[in-house]
Structure formats: structure tokens, C-alpha cells
mmCIF file of C-alpha atoms and ligand atoms in Angstrom:
data_model
loop_
_atom_site.group_PDB
_atom_site.id
_atom_site.type_symbol
_atom_site.label_atom_id
_atom_site.label_comp_id
_atom_site.label_asym_id
_atom_site.label_seq_id
_atom_site.Cartn_x
_atom_site.Cartn_y
_atom_site.Cartn_z
ATOM 1 C CA MET A 75 0.000 0.000 0.000
ATOM 2 C CA THR A 76 1.331 3.443 -0.927
ATOM 3 C CA PRO A 77 1.529 5.606 2.205
ATOM 4 C CA PHE A 78 0.024 9.096 2.051
ATOM 5 C CA LEU A 79 -0.023 12.473 3.794
ATOM 6 C CA LEU A 80 -2.879 13.010 6.245
ATOM 7 C CA VAL A 81 -3.454 16.742 6.734
ATOM 8 C CA LEU A 82 -5.349 17.740 9.885
ATOM 9 C CA SER A 83 -6.424 21.365 10.189
ATOM 10 C CA SER A 84 -8.811 23.242 12.449
ATOM 11 C CA PRO A 85 -9.098 26.659 13.979
ATOM 12 C CA SER A 86 -6.812 27.063 16.973
ATOM 13 C CA GLY A 87 -8.346 25.129 19.872
ATOM 14 C CA GLY A 88 -10.392 22.927 17.517
ATOM 15 C CA GLY A 89 -8.604 19.862 18.843
ATOM 16 C CA LYS A 90 -6.393 18.723 15.951
ATOM 17 C CA SER A 91 -3.311 18.189 18.146
ATOM 18 C CA THR A 92 -5.327 16.218 20.703
ATOM 19 C CA ILE A 93 -6.901 14.091 17.965
ATOM 20 C CA ALA A 94 -3.519 13.522 16.296
ATOM 21 C CA ARG A 95 -1.975 12.435 19.612
ATOM 22 C CA GLN A 96 -4.792 9.956 20.339
ATOM 23 C CA LEU A 97 -4.739 8.578 16.799
ATOM 24 C CA LEU A 98 -1.007 7.937 16.919
ATOM 25 C CA GLN A 99 -1.200 6.121 20.234
ATOM 26 C CA GLY A 100 -3.150 3.231 18.835
ATOM 27 C CA ARG A 101 -1.682 2.874 15.345
ATOM 28 C CA GLU A 102 1.585 1.589 13.932
ATOM 29 C CA ASP A 103 0.775 2.759 10.410
ATOM 30 C CA LEU A 104 0.982 6.489 11.258
ATOM 31 C CA ALA A 105 3.801 8.844 12.228
ATOM 32 C CA TYR A 106 3.584 12.486 13.277
ATOM 33 C CA SER A 107 5.461 14.970 11.112
ATOM 34 C CA VAL A 108 7.240 17.244 13.617
ATOM 35 C CA SER A 109 7.148 20.775 12.191
ATOM 36 C CA ALA A 110 9.647 23.581 12.629
ATOM 37 C CA THR A 111 8.509 26.859 14.179
ATOM 38 C CA THR A 112 9.835 30.206 15.350
ATOM 39 C CA ARG A 113 7.211 30.257 18.151
ATOM 40 C CA PRO A 114 8.700 29.920 21.633
ATOM 41 C CA PRO A 115 7.981 26.591 23.368
ATOM 42 C CA ARG A 116 4.967 26.377 25.693
ATOM 43 C CA ALA A 117 5.368 24.778 29.096
ATOM 44 C CA GLY A 118 5.966 21.067 28.627
ATOM 45 C CA GLU A 119 6.788 21.261 24.909
ATOM 46 C CA ALA A 120 10.072 19.455 24.264
ATOM 47 C CA ASP A 121 12.263 20.404 21.304
ATOM 48 C CA GLY A 122 12.046 17.780 18.566
ATOM 49 C CA VAL A 123 8.800 16.309 19.960
ATOM 50 C CA ALA A 124 6.098 19.012 19.688
ATOM 51 C CA TYR A 125 8.171 21.074 17.256
ATOM 52 C CA HIS A 126 11.715 21.764 16.166
ATOM 53 C CA PHE A 127 12.037 25.212 17.761
ATOM 54 C CA LEU A 128 14.182 27.459 15.546
ATOM 55 C CA GLU A 129 15.482 31.017 15.700
ATOM 56 C CA SER A 130 14.103 33.242 12.904
ATOM 57 C CA ALA A 131 17.453 33.354 11.094
ATOM 58 C CA GLU A 132 17.711 29.552 11.090
ATOM 59 C CA PHE A 133 14.139 29.231 9.816
ATOM 60 C CA GLU A 134 14.964 31.680 6.991
ATOM 61 C CA ARG A 135 18.119 29.759 6.133
ATOM 62 C CA ARG A 136 16.100 26.580 5.786
ATOM 63 C CA VAL A 137 13.466 28.331 3.644
ATOM 64 C CA ALA A 138 16.248 29.549 1.329
ATOM 65 C CA ALA A 139 17.778 26.048 1.248
ATOM 66 C CA GLY A 140 14.420 24.615 0.098
ATOM 67 C CA GLU A 141 14.099 22.406 3.171
ATOM 68 C CA PHE A 142 10.362 23.037 3.620
ATOM 69 C CA LEU A 143 7.611 21.158 1.836
ATOM 70 C CA GLU A 144 5.372 24.089 2.840
ATOM 71 C CA TRP A 145 5.533 26.912 5.328
ATOM 72 C CA ALA A 146 3.281 29.749 6.506
ATOM 73 C CA GLU A 147 3.060 32.560 8.988
ATOM 74 C CA TYR A 148 0.523 32.192 11.789
ATOM 75 C CA ALA A 149 -0.194 34.583 14.680
ATOM 76 C CA GLY A 150 3.151 36.330 14.226
ATOM 77 C CA HIS A 151 5.316 33.208 13.963
ATOM 78 C CA ARG A 152 6.508 30.934 11.160
ATOM 79 C CA TYR A 153 5.652 27.262 10.899
ATOM 80 C CA GLY A 154 6.825 24.764 8.303
ATOM 81 C CA THR A 155 6.801 21.093 7.348
ATOM 82 C CA LEU A 156 10.283 19.703 6.792
ATOM 83 C CA ARG A 157 10.677 17.742 3.576
ATOM 84 C CA ALA A 158 13.172 15.362 5.196
ATOM 85 C CA GLU A 159 10.710 14.559 7.984
ATOM 86 C CA VAL A 160 7.918 13.581 5.586
ATOM 87 C CA GLU A 161 10.252 11.669 3.250
ATOM 88 C CA ARG A 162 11.611 9.644 6.175
ATOM 89 C CA ILE A 163 8.080 8.713 7.325
ATOM 90 C CA LEU A 164 6.849 7.727 3.855
ATOM 91 C CA ALA A 165 10.042 5.770 3.122
ATOM 92 C CA GLY A 166 9.350 3.817 6.327
ATOM 93 C CA GLY A 167 5.964 2.822 4.861
ATOM 94 C CA ARG A 168 3.874 4.910 7.256
ATOM 95 C CA HIS A 169 1.323 7.662 6.623
ATOM 96 C CA ALA A 170 2.584 11.112 7.647
ATOM 97 C CA VAL A 171 0.219 13.097 9.900
ATOM 98 C CA LEU A 172 0.550 16.854 9.329
ATOM 99 C CA ASP A 173 -1.061 19.157 11.914
ATOM 100 C CA ILE A 174 -0.962 22.380 9.888
ATOM 101 C CA GLU A 175 -2.970 25.541 9.270
ATOM 102 C CA VAL A 176 -4.994 26.297 6.153
ATOM 103 C CA ALA A 177 -2.435 28.219 4.038
ATOM 104 C CA GLY A 178 0.064 25.377 4.444
ATOM 105 C CA ALA A 179 -2.647 22.826 3.651
ATOM 106 C CA ARG A 180 -3.321 24.630 0.362
ATOM 107 C CA GLN A 181 0.365 24.289 -0.582
ATOM 108 C CA VAL A 182 0.289 20.570 0.279
ATOM 109 C CA ARG A 183 -2.858 20.100 -1.824
ATOM 110 C CA GLU A 184 -1.098 21.583 -4.855
ATOM 111 C CA ARG A 185 2.066 19.537 -4.462
ATOM 112 C CA PHE A 186 0.535 16.275 -3.232
ATOM 113 C CA PRO A 187 -2.902 15.818 -4.824
ATOM 114 C CA ALA A 188 -3.100 12.334 -3.260
ATOM 115 C CA ALA A 189 -2.919 13.806 0.276
ATOM 116 C CA VAL A 190 -5.985 13.226 2.464
ATOM 117 C CA GLN A 191 -7.239 16.450 4.015
ATOM 118 C CA VAL A 192 -9.442 16.507 7.119
ATOM 119 C CA PHE A 193 -10.814 19.662 8.723
ATOM 120 C CA ILE A 194 -11.774 19.412 12.398
ATOM 121 C CA LEU A 195 -14.770 21.556 13.353
ATOM 122 C CA PRO A 196 -15.622 22.605 16.902
ATOM 123 C CA PRO A 197 -19.206 21.739 17.897
ATOM 124 C CA SER A 198 -19.921 25.451 18.504
ATOM 125 C CA GLY A 199 -18.241 28.833 18.853
ATOM 126 C CA GLU A 200 -18.834 28.790 22.613
ATOM 127 C CA VAL A 201 -17.125 25.433 23.016
ATOM 128 C CA LEU A 202 -14.150 26.600 20.945
ATOM 129 C CA VAL A 203 -13.666 29.690 23.145
ATOM 130 C CA GLU A 204 -14.051 27.605 26.290
ATOM 131 C CA ARG A 205 -11.492 24.999 25.176
ATOM 132 C CA LEU A 206 -8.971 27.637 24.177
ATOM 133 C CA ARG A 207 -9.399 29.478 27.484
ATOM 134 C CA HIS A 208 -9.198 26.251 29.396
ATOM 135 C CA ARG A 209 -5.963 25.273 27.628
ATOM 136 C CA GLY A 210 -4.553 28.442 29.175
ATOM 137 C CA THR A 211 -1.670 28.767 26.732
ATOM 138 C CA GLU A 212 -2.533 32.218 25.376
ATOM 139 C CA ALA A 213 -2.607 35.635 27.041
ATOM 140 C CA PRO A 214 -5.942 37.511 26.525
ATOM 141 C CA ASP A 215 -4.569 39.538 23.620
ATOM 142 C CA ALA A 216 -3.175 36.474 21.822
ATOM 143 C CA LEU A 217 -6.449 34.657 22.554
ATOM 144 C CA ARG A 218 -8.423 37.421 20.839
ATOM 145 C CA ARG A 219 -6.126 37.272 17.807
ATOM 146 C CA ARG A 220 -6.442 33.493 17.598
ATOM 147 C CA LEU A 221 -10.255 33.735 17.752
ATOM 148 C CA GLU A 222 -10.328 36.351 14.986
ATOM 149 C CA GLN A 223 -8.049 34.123 12.952
ATOM 150 C CA ALA A 224 -10.274 31.115 13.779
ATOM 151 C CA ALA A 225 -13.292 32.858 12.223
ATOM 152 C CA GLU A 226 -11.248 33.349 9.052
ATOM 153 C CA GLU A 227 -9.827 29.780 9.036
ATOM 154 C CA LEU A 228 -13.301 28.237 9.307
ATOM 155 C CA ARG A 229 -14.023 29.539 5.807
ATOM 156 C CA ALA A 230 -11.453 27.036 4.457
ATOM 157 C CA ALA A 231 -13.348 23.990 5.777
ATOM 158 C CA VAL A 232 -15.139 23.495 2.440
ATOM 159 C CA GLU A 233 -11.785 23.062 0.642
ATOM 160 C CA TYR A 234 -11.026 19.827 2.531
ATOM 161 C CA ASP A 235 -11.897 16.240 1.561
ATOM 162 C CA TYR A 236 -13.575 15.524 4.914
ATOM 163 C CA THR A 237 -14.887 17.393 7.939
ATOM 164 C CA VAL A 238 -15.171 15.864 11.418
ATOM 165 C CA VAL A 239 -16.938 17.560 14.338
ATOM 166 C CA ASN A 240 -14.868 17.303 17.501
ATOM 167 C CA ASP A 241 -17.599 17.070 20.125
ATOM 168 C CA ASP A 242 -16.963 13.767 21.884
ATOM 169 C CA LEU A 243 -13.210 13.161 21.572
ATOM 170 C CA VAL A 244 -13.376 9.360 21.336
ATOM 171 C CA PHE A 245 -15.963 9.552 18.546
ATOM 172 C CA ALA A 246 -13.987 12.212 16.658
ATOM 173 C CA VAL A 247 -10.821 10.071 16.794
ATOM 174 C CA GLU A 248 -12.829 7.060 15.580
ATOM 175 C CA GLN A 249 -14.104 9.051 12.629
ATOM 176 C CA VAL A 250 -10.627 10.168 11.556
ATOM 177 C CA ALA A 251 -9.443 6.562 11.945
ATOM 178 C CA ALA A 252 -12.334 5.416 9.721
ATOM 179 C CA ILE A 253 -11.299 7.944 7.064
ATOM 180 C CA ILE A 254 -7.716 6.619 7.122
ATOM 181 C CA ASP A 255 -8.937 3.038 6.882
ATOM 182 C CA ALA A 256 -11.193 3.836 3.923
ATOM 183 C CA GLU A 257 -8.409 5.736 2.149
ATOM 184 C CA THR A 258 -5.992 2.809 2.511
ATOM 185 C CA ARG A 259 -8.523 0.683 0.620
ATOM 186 C CA ARG A 260 -8.615 2.941 -2.420
ATOM 187 C CA THR A 261 -7.596 0.855 -5.414
ATOM 188 C CA ARG A 262 -5.187 3.556 -6.649
ATOM 189 C CA ARG A 263 -3.197 3.281 -3.427
ATOM 190 C CA GLN A 264 -2.570 -0.440 -3.944
ATOM 191 C CA PRO A 265 0.167 -0.889 -6.551
ATOM 192 C CA ASP A 266 0.206 -4.659 -5.980
ATOM 193 C CA LEU A 267 -3.515 -5.008 -6.760
ATOM 194 C CA PRO A 268 -3.152 -6.081 -10.455
ATOM 195 C CA ALA A 269 -0.710 -8.854 -9.426
ATOM 196 C CA ARG A 270 -3.047 -10.028 -6.649
ATOM 197 C CA VAL A 271 -6.021 -10.052 -9.000
ATOM 198 C CA LEU A 272 -4.005 -12.018 -11.576
ATOM 199 C CA ASP A 273 -3.116 -14.639 -8.949
ATOM 200 C CA LEU A 274 -6.753 -14.901 -7.916
ATOM 201 C CA ARG A 275 -7.923 -15.306 -11.527
ATOM 202 C CA ARG A 276 -5.357 -18.087 -12.088
ATOM 203 C CA ASP A 277 -6.504 -19.892 -8.937
ATOM 204 C CA VAL A 278 -10.143 -19.615 -9.950
ATOM 205 C CA LEU A 279 -9.463 -20.887 -13.482
ATOM 206 C CA LEU A 280 -7.361 -23.776 -12.144
ATOM 207 C CA ALA A 281 -10.308 -24.679 -9.927
ATOM 208 C CA ALA A 282 -12.619 -24.417 -12.934
ATOM 209 C CA ALA A 283 -10.320 -26.789 -14.873
ATOM 210 C CA GLN A 284 -10.914 -29.431 -12.212
ATOM 211 C CA PHE A 285 -14.581 -29.216 -13.148
ATOM 212 C CA GLY A 286 -13.762 -29.591 -16.841
ATOM 213 C CA GLY A 287 -13.170 -25.882 -17.596
ATOM 214 C CA THR A 288 -11.038 -25.087 -20.671
ATOM 215 C CA VAL A 289 -10.326 -21.335 -20.447
ATOM 216 C CA PRO A 290 -6.517 -20.728 -20.780
ATOM 217 C CA LEU A 291 -4.724 -19.246 -17.774
ATOM 218 C CA PRO A 292 -4.184 -15.453 -17.993
ATOM 219 C CA LYS A 293 -0.570 -14.276 -18.442
ATOM 220 C CA GLU A 294 -0.927 -10.683 -17.234
HETATM 221 P P1 ADP B 692 -5.530 22.627 18.461
HETATM 222 O O1 ADP B 692 -4.352 21.716 18.340
HETATM 223 O O2 ADP B 692 -6.500 22.469 17.351
HETATM 224 O O3 ADP B 692 -5.162 24.065 18.701
HETATM 225 P P2 ADP B 692 -5.901 21.275 21.015
HETATM 226 O O4 ADP B 692 -5.769 19.857 20.596
HETATM 227 O O5 ADP B 692 -4.767 21.910 21.741
HETATM 228 O O6 ADP B 692 -6.348 22.187 19.763
HETATM 229 O O7 ADP B 692 -7.244 21.373 21.890
HETATM 230 C C1 ADP B 692 -7.612 22.583 22.539
HETATM 231 C C2 ADP B 692 -8.047 22.253 23.985
HETATM 232 O O8 ADP B 692 -9.299 21.570 23.916
HETATM 233 C C3 ADP B 692 -7.068 21.353 24.716
HETATM 234 O O9 ADP B 692 -6.986 21.789 26.058
HETATM 235 C C4 ADP B 692 -7.717 19.967 24.610
HETATM 236 O O10 ADP B 692 -7.396 19.164 25.715
HETATM 237 C C5 ADP B 692 -9.205 20.300 24.576
HETATM 238 N N1 ADP B 692 -10.020 19.359 23.776
HETATM 239 C C6 ADP B 692 -9.759 18.936 22.523
HETATM 240 N N2 ADP B 692 -10.741 18.125 22.080
HETATM 241 C C7 ADP B 692 -11.644 18.025 23.079
HETATM 242 C C8 ADP B 692 -12.889 17.341 23.221
HETATM 243 N N3 ADP B 692 -13.415 16.591 22.251
HETATM 244 N N4 ADP B 692 -13.558 17.493 24.375
HETATM 245 C C9 ADP B 692 -13.054 18.264 25.366
HETATM 246 N N5 ADP B 692 -11.888 18.951 25.307
HETATM 247 C C10 ADP B 692 -11.184 18.847 24.169
HETATM 248 P P1 5GP B 693 0.321 26.288 17.720
HETATM 249 O O1 5GP B 693 1.118 27.555 17.941
HETATM 250 O O2 5GP B 693 -1.038 26.352 18.389
HETATM 251 O O3 5GP B 693 1.097 25.046 18.051
HETATM 252 O O4 5GP B 693 0.031 26.205 16.161
HETATM 253 C C1 5GP B 693 -0.541 27.280 15.472
HETATM 254 C C2 5GP B 693 -1.004 26.842 14.102
HETATM 255 O O5 5GP B 693 0.118 26.481 13.295
HETATM 256 C C3 5GP B 693 -1.901 25.611 14.131
HETATM 257 O O6 5GP B 693 -3.002 25.852 13.232
HETATM 258 C C4 5GP B 693 -1.029 24.504 13.619
HETATM 259 O O7 5GP B 693 -1.783 23.515 12.942
HETATM 260 C C5 5GP B 693 -0.187 25.282 12.632
HETATM 261 N N1 5GP B 693 1.056 24.577 12.267
HETATM 262 C C6 5GP B 693 1.832 23.768 13.024
HETATM 263 N N2 5GP B 693 2.848 23.289 12.304
HETATM 264 C C7 5GP B 693 2.714 23.787 11.059
HETATM 265 C C8 5GP B 693 3.449 23.625 9.835
HETATM 266 O O8 5GP B 693 4.445 22.918 9.740
HETATM 267 N N3 5GP B 693 2.999 24.302 8.757
HETATM 268 C C9 5GP B 693 1.908 25.090 8.788
HETATM 269 N N4 5GP B 693 1.527 25.694 7.650
HETATM 270 N N5 5GP B 693 1.174 25.254 9.908
HETATM 271 C C10 5GP B 693 1.579 24.604 11.030
#
């Protein structure tokens, strides 16, 4: 099966990081693409786990060196997906989970049309505000900016392949998992399918021959 990019976007506080974390816990076929950012780490965010935290000059150097598959500015900081990170994941036969905002997702869509794009919706505006406040990672001014940006980002939901409402977390994770499972079964993602079908046809015709069948075995 050909591994693919799974893009998860939502307005800030929509729950994409939480959903990504839960998804990855239970599945061997996924790996999280750790982005680079110029944003300072939040409490508990380890370098190389949540993000690769970079100084602005280093981020710029990597942009100039073409190291990013996509990058965008968000709430005053830069965020980008490292090509090497995604290539390593795909080469290992796993799907790469990208937790990225909408401008970056548009760039991915152009470069990787086979990417699967899921937009996570909050159940309501009130719940979104409550979850963001509860997370407690933003000062009031930054919170206001993120909410204004959230209203803008929600407009992009219709550009995605799928939308999932993040009301009950367990159910939301199950729905994203179901999307991944369905996508892995797409015929175009199974390069070995023609060979498998050929084997099956041969077996069936051999069985038919035992009942007196005379159709010659297929060659390819
Ligand atoms: P994002 O990554 O989209 O900015 P987070 O994953 O950080 O959002 O979620 C924002 C906050 O909402 C976090 O504190 C998280 O624990 C909480 N949260 C996420 N999903 C749910 C849910 N379904 N029910 C209750 N709280 C949730
Ligand atoms: P946060 O600061 O809350 O961790 O992330 C802010 C926003 O940046 C979120 O919407 C998150 O999905 C997005 N983001 C994280 N990494 C990347 C990335 O590599 N590229 C892009 N375009 N957005 C990212």
C-alpha cells in the first residue's frame, strides 16, 4: 500500500493536536510529522517532539535552502513542514500526519494531490472559546487574535476532503481513523492489486479446470 499524507487542520483550539496524539497512540501505520517553528515553546513542549524550535534566522536559512515542503506565517510566527521529515516517514511505509494551518494545507494540496485532508470543526463557537481558554496557553490579547483568525480559518473547511466535528473526543478520533482506513482501501493506493487479482484469476481458473473448464490461464 502506498503511504500518504494526512493533513489535519482546524481553527486554533479545535482539537487537531489532541486528535492527532490519540490517533497515533493506537496505530503503527501512522507517524507524526514534527514541524519547525519560530514560536517559543509552551510549558511542557520538548524540542524535537512538539516542534523543532528554531530562531528566525535559522528558519529563513532553511526556507532559502528549500528544506520546507510548505511553510506559513501564523499569529506572528513561522511554521513549516520539513521535507526530510515527511520523506523519512513515507520511506518507512507509514502515513505522515501533518497538523498544519490552512495556508500550508493549500500548498500541500497543490504539491501532493493524493494527500488526504481533514478539517476538524468545533461543535460550537462557545465550546471553541471555552477549550482555548481552558488550555490556558494564550494571554488575553493572543487569545483574541487566535479567535479572529479562527473565524477566518473556518471559511477554508469546504476546501477539505472531509470534515469531522470534535464534540466527543473518542468519537472524533474514531471518525478520523475510519477515514484513514477507507483511504488505505482505495484501489489507486494499492500498486500490488493487479498482481493479486491475476493470482486470484489463475486460482479460480485452475479450480474451474478441475470441473472440466477449458479457459486458458491469464498471463498478465
Ligand atoms: P488545536 O491543536 O486544534 O489548537 P488542542 O488539541 O490543543 O487544539 O485542543 C484545545 C483544547 O481543547 C485542549 O486543552 C484539549 O485538551 C481540549 N479538547 C480537545 N478536544 C476536546 C474534546 N473533544 N472534548 C473536550 N476537550 C477537548
Ligand atoms: P500552535 O502555535 O497552536 O502550536 O500552532 C498554530 C497553528 O500552526 C496551528 O493551526 C497549527 O496547525 C499550525 N502549524 C503547526 N505546524 C505547522 C506547519 O508545519 N505548517 C503550517 N503551515 N502550519 C503549522
